[in-house]
mmCIF file of C-alpha atoms in Angstrom:
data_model
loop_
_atom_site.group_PDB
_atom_site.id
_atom_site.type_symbol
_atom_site.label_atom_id
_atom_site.label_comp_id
_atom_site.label_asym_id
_atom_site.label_seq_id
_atom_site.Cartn_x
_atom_site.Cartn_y
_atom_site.Cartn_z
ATOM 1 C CA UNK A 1 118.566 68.894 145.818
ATOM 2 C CA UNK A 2 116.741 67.679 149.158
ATOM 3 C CA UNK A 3 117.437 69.769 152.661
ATOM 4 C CA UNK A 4 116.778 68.445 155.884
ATOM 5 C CA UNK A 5 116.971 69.854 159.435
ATOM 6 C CA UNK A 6 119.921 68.544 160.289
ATOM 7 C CA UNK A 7 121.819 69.791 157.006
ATOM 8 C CA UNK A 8 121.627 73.118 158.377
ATOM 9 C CA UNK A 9 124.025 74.979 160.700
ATOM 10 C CA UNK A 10 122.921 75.404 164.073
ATOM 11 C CA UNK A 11 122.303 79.418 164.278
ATOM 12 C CA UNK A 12 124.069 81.412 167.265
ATOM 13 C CA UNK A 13 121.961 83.604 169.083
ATOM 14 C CA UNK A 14 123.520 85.863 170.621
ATOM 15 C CA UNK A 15 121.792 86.425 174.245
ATOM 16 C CA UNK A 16 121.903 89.880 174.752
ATOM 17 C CA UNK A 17 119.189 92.371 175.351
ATOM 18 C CA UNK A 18 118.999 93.342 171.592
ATOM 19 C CA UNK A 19 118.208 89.999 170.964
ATOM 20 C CA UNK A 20 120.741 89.715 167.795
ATOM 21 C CA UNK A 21 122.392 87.022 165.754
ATOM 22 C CA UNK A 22 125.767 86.506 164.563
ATOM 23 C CA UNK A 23 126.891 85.772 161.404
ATOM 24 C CA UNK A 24 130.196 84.906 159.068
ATOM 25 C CA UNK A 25 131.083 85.399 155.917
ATOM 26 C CA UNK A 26 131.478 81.226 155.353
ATOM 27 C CA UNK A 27 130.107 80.306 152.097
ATOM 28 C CA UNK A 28 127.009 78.264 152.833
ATOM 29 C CA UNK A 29 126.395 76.574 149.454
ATOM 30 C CA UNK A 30 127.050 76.553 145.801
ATOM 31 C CA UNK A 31 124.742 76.092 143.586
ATOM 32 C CA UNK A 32 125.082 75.643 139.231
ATOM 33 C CA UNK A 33 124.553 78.657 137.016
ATOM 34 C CA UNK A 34 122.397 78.036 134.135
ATOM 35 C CA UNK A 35 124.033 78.922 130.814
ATOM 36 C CA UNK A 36 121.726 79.543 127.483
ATOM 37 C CA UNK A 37 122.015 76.003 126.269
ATOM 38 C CA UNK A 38 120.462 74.971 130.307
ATOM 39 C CA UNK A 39 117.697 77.731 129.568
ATOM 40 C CA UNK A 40 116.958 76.413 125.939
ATOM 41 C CA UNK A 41 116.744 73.082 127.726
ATOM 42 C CA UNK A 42 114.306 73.868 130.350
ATOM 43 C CA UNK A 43 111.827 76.311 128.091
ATOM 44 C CA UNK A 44 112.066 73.017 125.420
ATOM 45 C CA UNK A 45 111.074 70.502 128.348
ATOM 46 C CA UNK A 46 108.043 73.258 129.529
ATOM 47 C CA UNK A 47 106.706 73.606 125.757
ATOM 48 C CA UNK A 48 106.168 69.855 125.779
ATOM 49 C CA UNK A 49 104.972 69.248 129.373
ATOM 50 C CA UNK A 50 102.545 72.088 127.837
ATOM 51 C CA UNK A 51 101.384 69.573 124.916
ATOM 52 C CA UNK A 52 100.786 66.629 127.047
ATOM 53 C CA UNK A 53 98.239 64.626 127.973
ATOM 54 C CA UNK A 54 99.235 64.554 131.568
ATOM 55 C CA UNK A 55 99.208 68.703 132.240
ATOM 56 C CA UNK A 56 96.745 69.208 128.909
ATOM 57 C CA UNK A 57 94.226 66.942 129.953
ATOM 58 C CA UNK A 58 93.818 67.733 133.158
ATOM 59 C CA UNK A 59 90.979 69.009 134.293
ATOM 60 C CA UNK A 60 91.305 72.611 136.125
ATOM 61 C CA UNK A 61 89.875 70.760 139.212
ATOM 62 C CA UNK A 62 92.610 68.221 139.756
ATOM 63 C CA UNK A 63 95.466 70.984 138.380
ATOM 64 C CA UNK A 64 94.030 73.115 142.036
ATOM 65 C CA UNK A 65 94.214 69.916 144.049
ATOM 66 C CA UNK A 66 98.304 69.562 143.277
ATOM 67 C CA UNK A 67 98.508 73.441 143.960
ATOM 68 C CA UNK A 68 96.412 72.786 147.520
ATOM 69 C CA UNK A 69 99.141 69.663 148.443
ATOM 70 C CA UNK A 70 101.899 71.782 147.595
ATOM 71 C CA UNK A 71 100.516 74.468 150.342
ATOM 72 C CA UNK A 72 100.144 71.473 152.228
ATOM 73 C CA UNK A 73 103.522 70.508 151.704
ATOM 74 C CA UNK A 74 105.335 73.271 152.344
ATOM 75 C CA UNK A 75 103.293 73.904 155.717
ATOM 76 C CA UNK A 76 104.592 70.404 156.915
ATOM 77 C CA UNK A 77 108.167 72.038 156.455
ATOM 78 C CA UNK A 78 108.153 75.106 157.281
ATOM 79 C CA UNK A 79 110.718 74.869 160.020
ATOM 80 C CA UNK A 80 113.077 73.743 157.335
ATOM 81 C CA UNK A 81 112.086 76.454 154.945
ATOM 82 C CA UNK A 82 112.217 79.381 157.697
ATOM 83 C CA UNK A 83 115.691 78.125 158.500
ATOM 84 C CA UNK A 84 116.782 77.825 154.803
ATOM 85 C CA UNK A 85 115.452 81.747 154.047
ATOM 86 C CA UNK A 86 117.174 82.930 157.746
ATOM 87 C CA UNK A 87 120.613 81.316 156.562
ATOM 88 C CA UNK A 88 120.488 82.291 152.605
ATOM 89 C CA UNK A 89 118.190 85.813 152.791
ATOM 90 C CA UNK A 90 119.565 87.027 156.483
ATOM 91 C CA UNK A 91 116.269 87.626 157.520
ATOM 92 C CA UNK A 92 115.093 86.705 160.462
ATOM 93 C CA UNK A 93 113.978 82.766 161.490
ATOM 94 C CA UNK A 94 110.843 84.812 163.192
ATOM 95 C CA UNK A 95 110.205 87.256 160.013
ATOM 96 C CA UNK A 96 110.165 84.532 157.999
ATOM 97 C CA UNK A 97 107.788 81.900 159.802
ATOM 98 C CA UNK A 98 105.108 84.874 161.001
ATOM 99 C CA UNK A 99 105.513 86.358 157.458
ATOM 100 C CA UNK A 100 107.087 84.491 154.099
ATOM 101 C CA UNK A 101 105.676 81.267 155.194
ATOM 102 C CA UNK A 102 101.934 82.052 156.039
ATOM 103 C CA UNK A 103 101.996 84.007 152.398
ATOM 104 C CA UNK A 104 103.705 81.722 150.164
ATOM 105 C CA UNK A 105 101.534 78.321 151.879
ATOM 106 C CA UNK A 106 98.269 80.956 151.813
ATOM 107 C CA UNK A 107 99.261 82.398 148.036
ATOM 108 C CA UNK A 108 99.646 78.434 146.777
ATOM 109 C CA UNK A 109 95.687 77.511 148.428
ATOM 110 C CA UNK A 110 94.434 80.470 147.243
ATOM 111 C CA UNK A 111 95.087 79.910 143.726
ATOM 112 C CA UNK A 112 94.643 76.034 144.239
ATOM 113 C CA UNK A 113 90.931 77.130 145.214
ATOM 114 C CA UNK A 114 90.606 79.596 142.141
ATOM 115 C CA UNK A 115 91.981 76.892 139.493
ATOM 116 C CA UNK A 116 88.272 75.517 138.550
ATOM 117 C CA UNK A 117 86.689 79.114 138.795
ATOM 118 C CA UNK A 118 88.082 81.441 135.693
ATOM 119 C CA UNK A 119 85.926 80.558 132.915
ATOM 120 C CA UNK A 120 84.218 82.536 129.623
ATOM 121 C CA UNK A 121 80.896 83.597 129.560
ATOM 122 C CA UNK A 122 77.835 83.733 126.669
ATOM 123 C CA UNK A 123 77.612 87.220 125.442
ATOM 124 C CA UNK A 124 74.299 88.482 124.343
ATOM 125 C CA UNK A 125 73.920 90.210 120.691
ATOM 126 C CA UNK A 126 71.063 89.140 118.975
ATOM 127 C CA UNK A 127 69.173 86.195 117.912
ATOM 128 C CA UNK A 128 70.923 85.333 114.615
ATOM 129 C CA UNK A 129 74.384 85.683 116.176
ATOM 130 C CA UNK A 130 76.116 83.434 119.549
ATOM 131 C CA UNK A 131 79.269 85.363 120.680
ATOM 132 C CA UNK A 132 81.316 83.515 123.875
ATOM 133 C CA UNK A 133 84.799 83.997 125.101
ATOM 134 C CA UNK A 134 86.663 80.793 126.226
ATOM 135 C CA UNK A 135 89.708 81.322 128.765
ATOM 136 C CA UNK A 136 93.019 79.679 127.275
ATOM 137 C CA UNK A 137 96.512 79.106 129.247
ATOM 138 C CA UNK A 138 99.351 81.259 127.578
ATOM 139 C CA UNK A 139 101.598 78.519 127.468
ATOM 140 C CA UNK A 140 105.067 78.702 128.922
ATOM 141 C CA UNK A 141 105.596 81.184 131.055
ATOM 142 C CA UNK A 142 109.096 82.625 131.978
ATOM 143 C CA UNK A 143 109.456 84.033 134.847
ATOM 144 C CA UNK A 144 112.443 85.961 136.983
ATOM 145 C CA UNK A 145 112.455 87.053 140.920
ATOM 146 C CA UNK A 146 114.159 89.011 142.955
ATOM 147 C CA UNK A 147 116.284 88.199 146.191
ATOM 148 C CA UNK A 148 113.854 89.896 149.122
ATOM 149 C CA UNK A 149 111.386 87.005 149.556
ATOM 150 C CA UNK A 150 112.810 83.928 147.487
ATOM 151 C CA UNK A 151 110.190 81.751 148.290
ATOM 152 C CA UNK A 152 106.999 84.004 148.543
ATOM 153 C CA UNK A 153 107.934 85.319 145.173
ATOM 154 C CA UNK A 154 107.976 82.226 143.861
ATOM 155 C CA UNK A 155 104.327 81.390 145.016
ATOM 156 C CA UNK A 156 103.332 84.730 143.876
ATOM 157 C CA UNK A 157 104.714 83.495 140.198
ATOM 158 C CA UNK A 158 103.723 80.394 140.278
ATOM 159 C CA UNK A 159 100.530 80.090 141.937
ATOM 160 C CA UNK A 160 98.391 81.861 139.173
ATOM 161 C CA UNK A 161 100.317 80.582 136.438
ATOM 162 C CA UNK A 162 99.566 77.089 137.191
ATOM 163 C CA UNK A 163 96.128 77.239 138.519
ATOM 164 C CA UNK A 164 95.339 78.616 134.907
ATOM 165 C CA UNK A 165 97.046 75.702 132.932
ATOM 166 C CA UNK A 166 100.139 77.353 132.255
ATOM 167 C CA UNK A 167 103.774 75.829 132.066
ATOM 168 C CA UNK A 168 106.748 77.837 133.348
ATOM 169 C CA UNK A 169 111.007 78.436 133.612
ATOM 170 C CA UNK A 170 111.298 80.021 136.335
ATOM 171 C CA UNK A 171 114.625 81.598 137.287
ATOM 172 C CA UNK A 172 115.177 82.627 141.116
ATOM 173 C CA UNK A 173 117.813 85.361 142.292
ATOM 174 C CA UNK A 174 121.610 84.581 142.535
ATOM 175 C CA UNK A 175 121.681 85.928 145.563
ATOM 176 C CA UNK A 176 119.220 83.270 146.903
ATOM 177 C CA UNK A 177 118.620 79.973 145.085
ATOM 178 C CA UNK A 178 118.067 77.549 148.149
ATOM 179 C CA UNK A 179 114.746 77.959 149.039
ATOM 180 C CA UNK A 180 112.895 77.585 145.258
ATOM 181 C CA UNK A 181 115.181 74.299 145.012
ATOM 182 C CA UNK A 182 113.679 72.775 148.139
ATOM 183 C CA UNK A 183 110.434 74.045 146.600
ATOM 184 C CA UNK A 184 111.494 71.769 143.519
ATOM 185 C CA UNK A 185 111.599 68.565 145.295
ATOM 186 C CA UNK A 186 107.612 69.003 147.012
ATOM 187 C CA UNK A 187 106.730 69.734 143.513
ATOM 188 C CA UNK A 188 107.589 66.832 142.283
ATOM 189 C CA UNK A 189 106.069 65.562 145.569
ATOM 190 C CA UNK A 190 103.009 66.791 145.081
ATOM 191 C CA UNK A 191 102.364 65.022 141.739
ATOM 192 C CA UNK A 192 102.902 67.685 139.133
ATOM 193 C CA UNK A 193 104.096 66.012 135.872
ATOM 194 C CA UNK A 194 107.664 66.296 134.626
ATOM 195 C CA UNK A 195 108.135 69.491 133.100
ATOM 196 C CA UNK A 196 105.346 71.945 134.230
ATOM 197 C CA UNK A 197 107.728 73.281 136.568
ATOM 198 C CA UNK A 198 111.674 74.235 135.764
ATOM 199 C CA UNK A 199 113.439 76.173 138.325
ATOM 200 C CA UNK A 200 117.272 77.555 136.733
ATOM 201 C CA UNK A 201 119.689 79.115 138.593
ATOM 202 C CA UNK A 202 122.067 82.309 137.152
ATOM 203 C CA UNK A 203 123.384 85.462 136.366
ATOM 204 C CA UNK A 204 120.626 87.846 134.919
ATOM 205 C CA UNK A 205 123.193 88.745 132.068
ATOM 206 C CA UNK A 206 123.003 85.167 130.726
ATOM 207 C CA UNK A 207 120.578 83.335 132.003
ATOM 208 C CA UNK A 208 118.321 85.831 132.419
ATOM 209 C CA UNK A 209 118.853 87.104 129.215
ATOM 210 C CA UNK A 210 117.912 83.693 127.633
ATOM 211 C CA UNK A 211 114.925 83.550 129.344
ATOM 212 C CA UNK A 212 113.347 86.660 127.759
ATOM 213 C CA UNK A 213 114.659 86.640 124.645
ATOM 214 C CA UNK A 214 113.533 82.833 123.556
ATOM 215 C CA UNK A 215 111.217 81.993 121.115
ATOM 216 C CA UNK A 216 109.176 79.868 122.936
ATOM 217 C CA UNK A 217 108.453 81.734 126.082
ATOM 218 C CA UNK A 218 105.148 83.300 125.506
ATOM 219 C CA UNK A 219 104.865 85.667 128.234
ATOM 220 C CA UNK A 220 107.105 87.030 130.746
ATOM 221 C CA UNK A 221 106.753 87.791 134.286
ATOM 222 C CA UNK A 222 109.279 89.875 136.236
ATOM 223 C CA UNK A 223 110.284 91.729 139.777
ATOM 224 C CA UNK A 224 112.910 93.721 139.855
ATOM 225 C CA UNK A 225 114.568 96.701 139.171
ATOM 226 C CA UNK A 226 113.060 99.199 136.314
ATOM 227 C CA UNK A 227 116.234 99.112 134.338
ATOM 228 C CA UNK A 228 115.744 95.568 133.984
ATOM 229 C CA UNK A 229 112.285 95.870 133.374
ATOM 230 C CA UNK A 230 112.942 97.932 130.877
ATOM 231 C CA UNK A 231 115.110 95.585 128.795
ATOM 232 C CA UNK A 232 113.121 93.512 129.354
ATOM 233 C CA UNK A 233 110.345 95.108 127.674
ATOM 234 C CA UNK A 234 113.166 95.465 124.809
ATOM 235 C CA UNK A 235 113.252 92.198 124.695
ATOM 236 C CA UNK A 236 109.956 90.699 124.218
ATOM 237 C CA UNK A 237 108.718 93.658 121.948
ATOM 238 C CA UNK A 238 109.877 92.038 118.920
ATOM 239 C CA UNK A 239 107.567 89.578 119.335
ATOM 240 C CA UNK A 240 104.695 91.337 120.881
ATOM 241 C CA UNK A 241 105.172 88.920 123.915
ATOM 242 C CA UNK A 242 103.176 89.905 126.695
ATOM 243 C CA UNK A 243 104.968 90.778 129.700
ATOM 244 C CA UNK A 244 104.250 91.538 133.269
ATOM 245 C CA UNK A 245 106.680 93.627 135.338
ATOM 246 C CA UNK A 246 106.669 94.608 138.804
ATOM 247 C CA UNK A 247 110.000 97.563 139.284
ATOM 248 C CA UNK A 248 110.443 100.327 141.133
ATOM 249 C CA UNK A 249 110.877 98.901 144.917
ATOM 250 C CA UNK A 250 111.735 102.063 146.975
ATOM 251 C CA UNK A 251 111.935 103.329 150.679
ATOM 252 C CA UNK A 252 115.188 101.312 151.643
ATOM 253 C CA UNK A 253 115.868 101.794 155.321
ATOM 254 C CA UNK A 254 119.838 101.662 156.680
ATOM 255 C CA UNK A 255 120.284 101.470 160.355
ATOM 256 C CA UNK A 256 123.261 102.505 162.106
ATOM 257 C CA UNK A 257 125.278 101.371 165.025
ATOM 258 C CA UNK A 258 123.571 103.463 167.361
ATOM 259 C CA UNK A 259 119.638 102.978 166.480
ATOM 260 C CA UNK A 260 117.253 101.680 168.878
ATOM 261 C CA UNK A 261 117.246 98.543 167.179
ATOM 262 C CA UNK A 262 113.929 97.640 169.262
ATOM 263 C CA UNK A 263 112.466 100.676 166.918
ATOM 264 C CA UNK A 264 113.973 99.463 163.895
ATOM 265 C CA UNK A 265 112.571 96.629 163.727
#
C-alpha cells in the first residue's frame, strides 16, 4: 500500500473561534483482515528471515543504521503521516505532528543508536573457572497494539526488537491500520530484508488469537486492555513463552457540549 498527499481528503476546518473540525461518518478505507492461515504465513516468513544470512549476519552496527534511515524516513513524511493519523485516529493534524511524530522518528534513532551497544560481559570467579554472558535475539517476536497512537506504538514495538536482532509479526489495531502500512513501504525502503518485518491486519478474536497462540512466536509483546492481557498470558503459558504486557490504561476524559473546549484541550 503506498499513500501520497494528494490521496488524502482535503480536511474542513471549520473557522470558528473554537477552532474545530468537521467530520462524516464516510468510510475512508478498507483494508484485509488477516485470517490464521495469513498469520501462520507471516510468523513462517519471520522464522526464516530470522535464519538468514541477510538479517543473521548482520552486524548490530549496520542492523542500527536501517533503524536510523527509517527515522529518517519517516521525518521526510511526516506531513503525510500526521494527515494519515488525523483522518484514521481523529486526533488532531497538530497533536499528531508536535507529538506522535517527534516520538515515533525519536523512538526509531534512539534504538538505531543503541543497536551496537547491548553486549555480555566477563564475570569474575576465580582463576580455574571463565564465566561470560553473551546477549542473544529471542527470535520472532509477535507483537499486538492498540488504536491510541498507531504509529508511535509501533516504533515503541519495533524499535527495540530490531535493534537487538529480533524478527517480528506485528499486528496493528482494527480500528487503525493505515498508518503501520505506510510504515511498511519505508521499511522496505530503508533496506531491511524481506521478512524481518510483517505487519497483519484483524480482529483480535482471530488474528490476534493466532498470533499468541503459535508455535513459533517466541515472545509476545502487547498493549491493551488487562482482559486481553490476561489471555494472553493464558496463552503463551503453555509454553513458558515470555511475554510483555502493557494493560490497564485509565483516566478517560469525556467532554460535553458545553466545556470550555480551550480547557479541554
Amino acid at each position: 500500500m503506498s499513500l501520497s498527499p494528494s490521496d488524502l481528503p482535503a480536511f474542513s476546518r471549520c473557522m470558528t473561534d473554537k477552532n474545530t473540525y468537521k467530520r462524516t461518518e464516510k468510510e475512508i478505507a478498507s483494508v484485509h483482515a488477516a485470517s490464521s492461515e495469513d498469520v501462520d504465513r507471516a510468523i513462517r516468513a519471520a522464522r526464516a528471515a530470522f535464519k538468514a544470512p541477510t538479517w543473521k549476519k548482520l552486524s548490530a552496527t549496520d542492523r542500527g543504521r536501517l533503524l536510523v534511515r527509517l527515522s529518517e524516513l519517516i521525518e521526510e513524511r511526516k506531513e503525510l503521516f500526521a494527515s494519515i493519523d488525523a483522518w484514521d485516529n481523529g486526533k488532531t493534524y497538530e497533536l499528531a505532528m508536535e507529538d506522535d511524530l517527534p516520538d515515533s522518528i525519536g523512538t526509531f534513532r534512539y534504538f538505531g543508536g543503541w543497536a551496537d551497544k547491548s553486549f555480555g560481559q566477563t564475570i569474575e570467579t576465580s582463576p580455574e573457572k571463565f564465566a561470560y554472558t553473551l546477549r542473544q535475539p529471542y527470535g520472532v517476536i509477535g507483537q499486538i497494539i492498540p488504536w491510541n497512537f498507531p504509529l508511535a506504538m509501533a516504533a515503541w514495538k519495533l524499535g527495540p526488537a530490531l535493534a537487538c536482532g529480533n524478527t517480528v509479526v506485528i499486528k496493528a489495531a482494527e480500528q487503525t491500520p493505515l498508518s503501520i502500512l505506510v510504515l511498511a513501504t519505508l521499511i522496505k525502503e530503508a533496506g531491511f530484508p524481506p521478512g524481518v518485518v510483517n505487519i497483519i491486519n484483524g480482529y483480535g478474536q482471530e488474528a490476534g488469537t493466532a498470533l499468541t497462540q503459535h508455535p513459533l512466536v517466541d515472545k509476545l509483546a502487547f498493549t491493551g486492555s488487562t482482559t486481553t492481557g490476561a489471555q494472553i498470558m493464558k496463552a503463551a503459558a503453555p509454553a513458558l513463552k515470555e511475554v510483555l504486557l502493557e494493560t490497564g490504561g485509565k483516566s478517560p476524559l469525556i467532554v460535553f457540549d458545553d466545556a470550555d473546549l480551550d480547557q479541554a484541550r
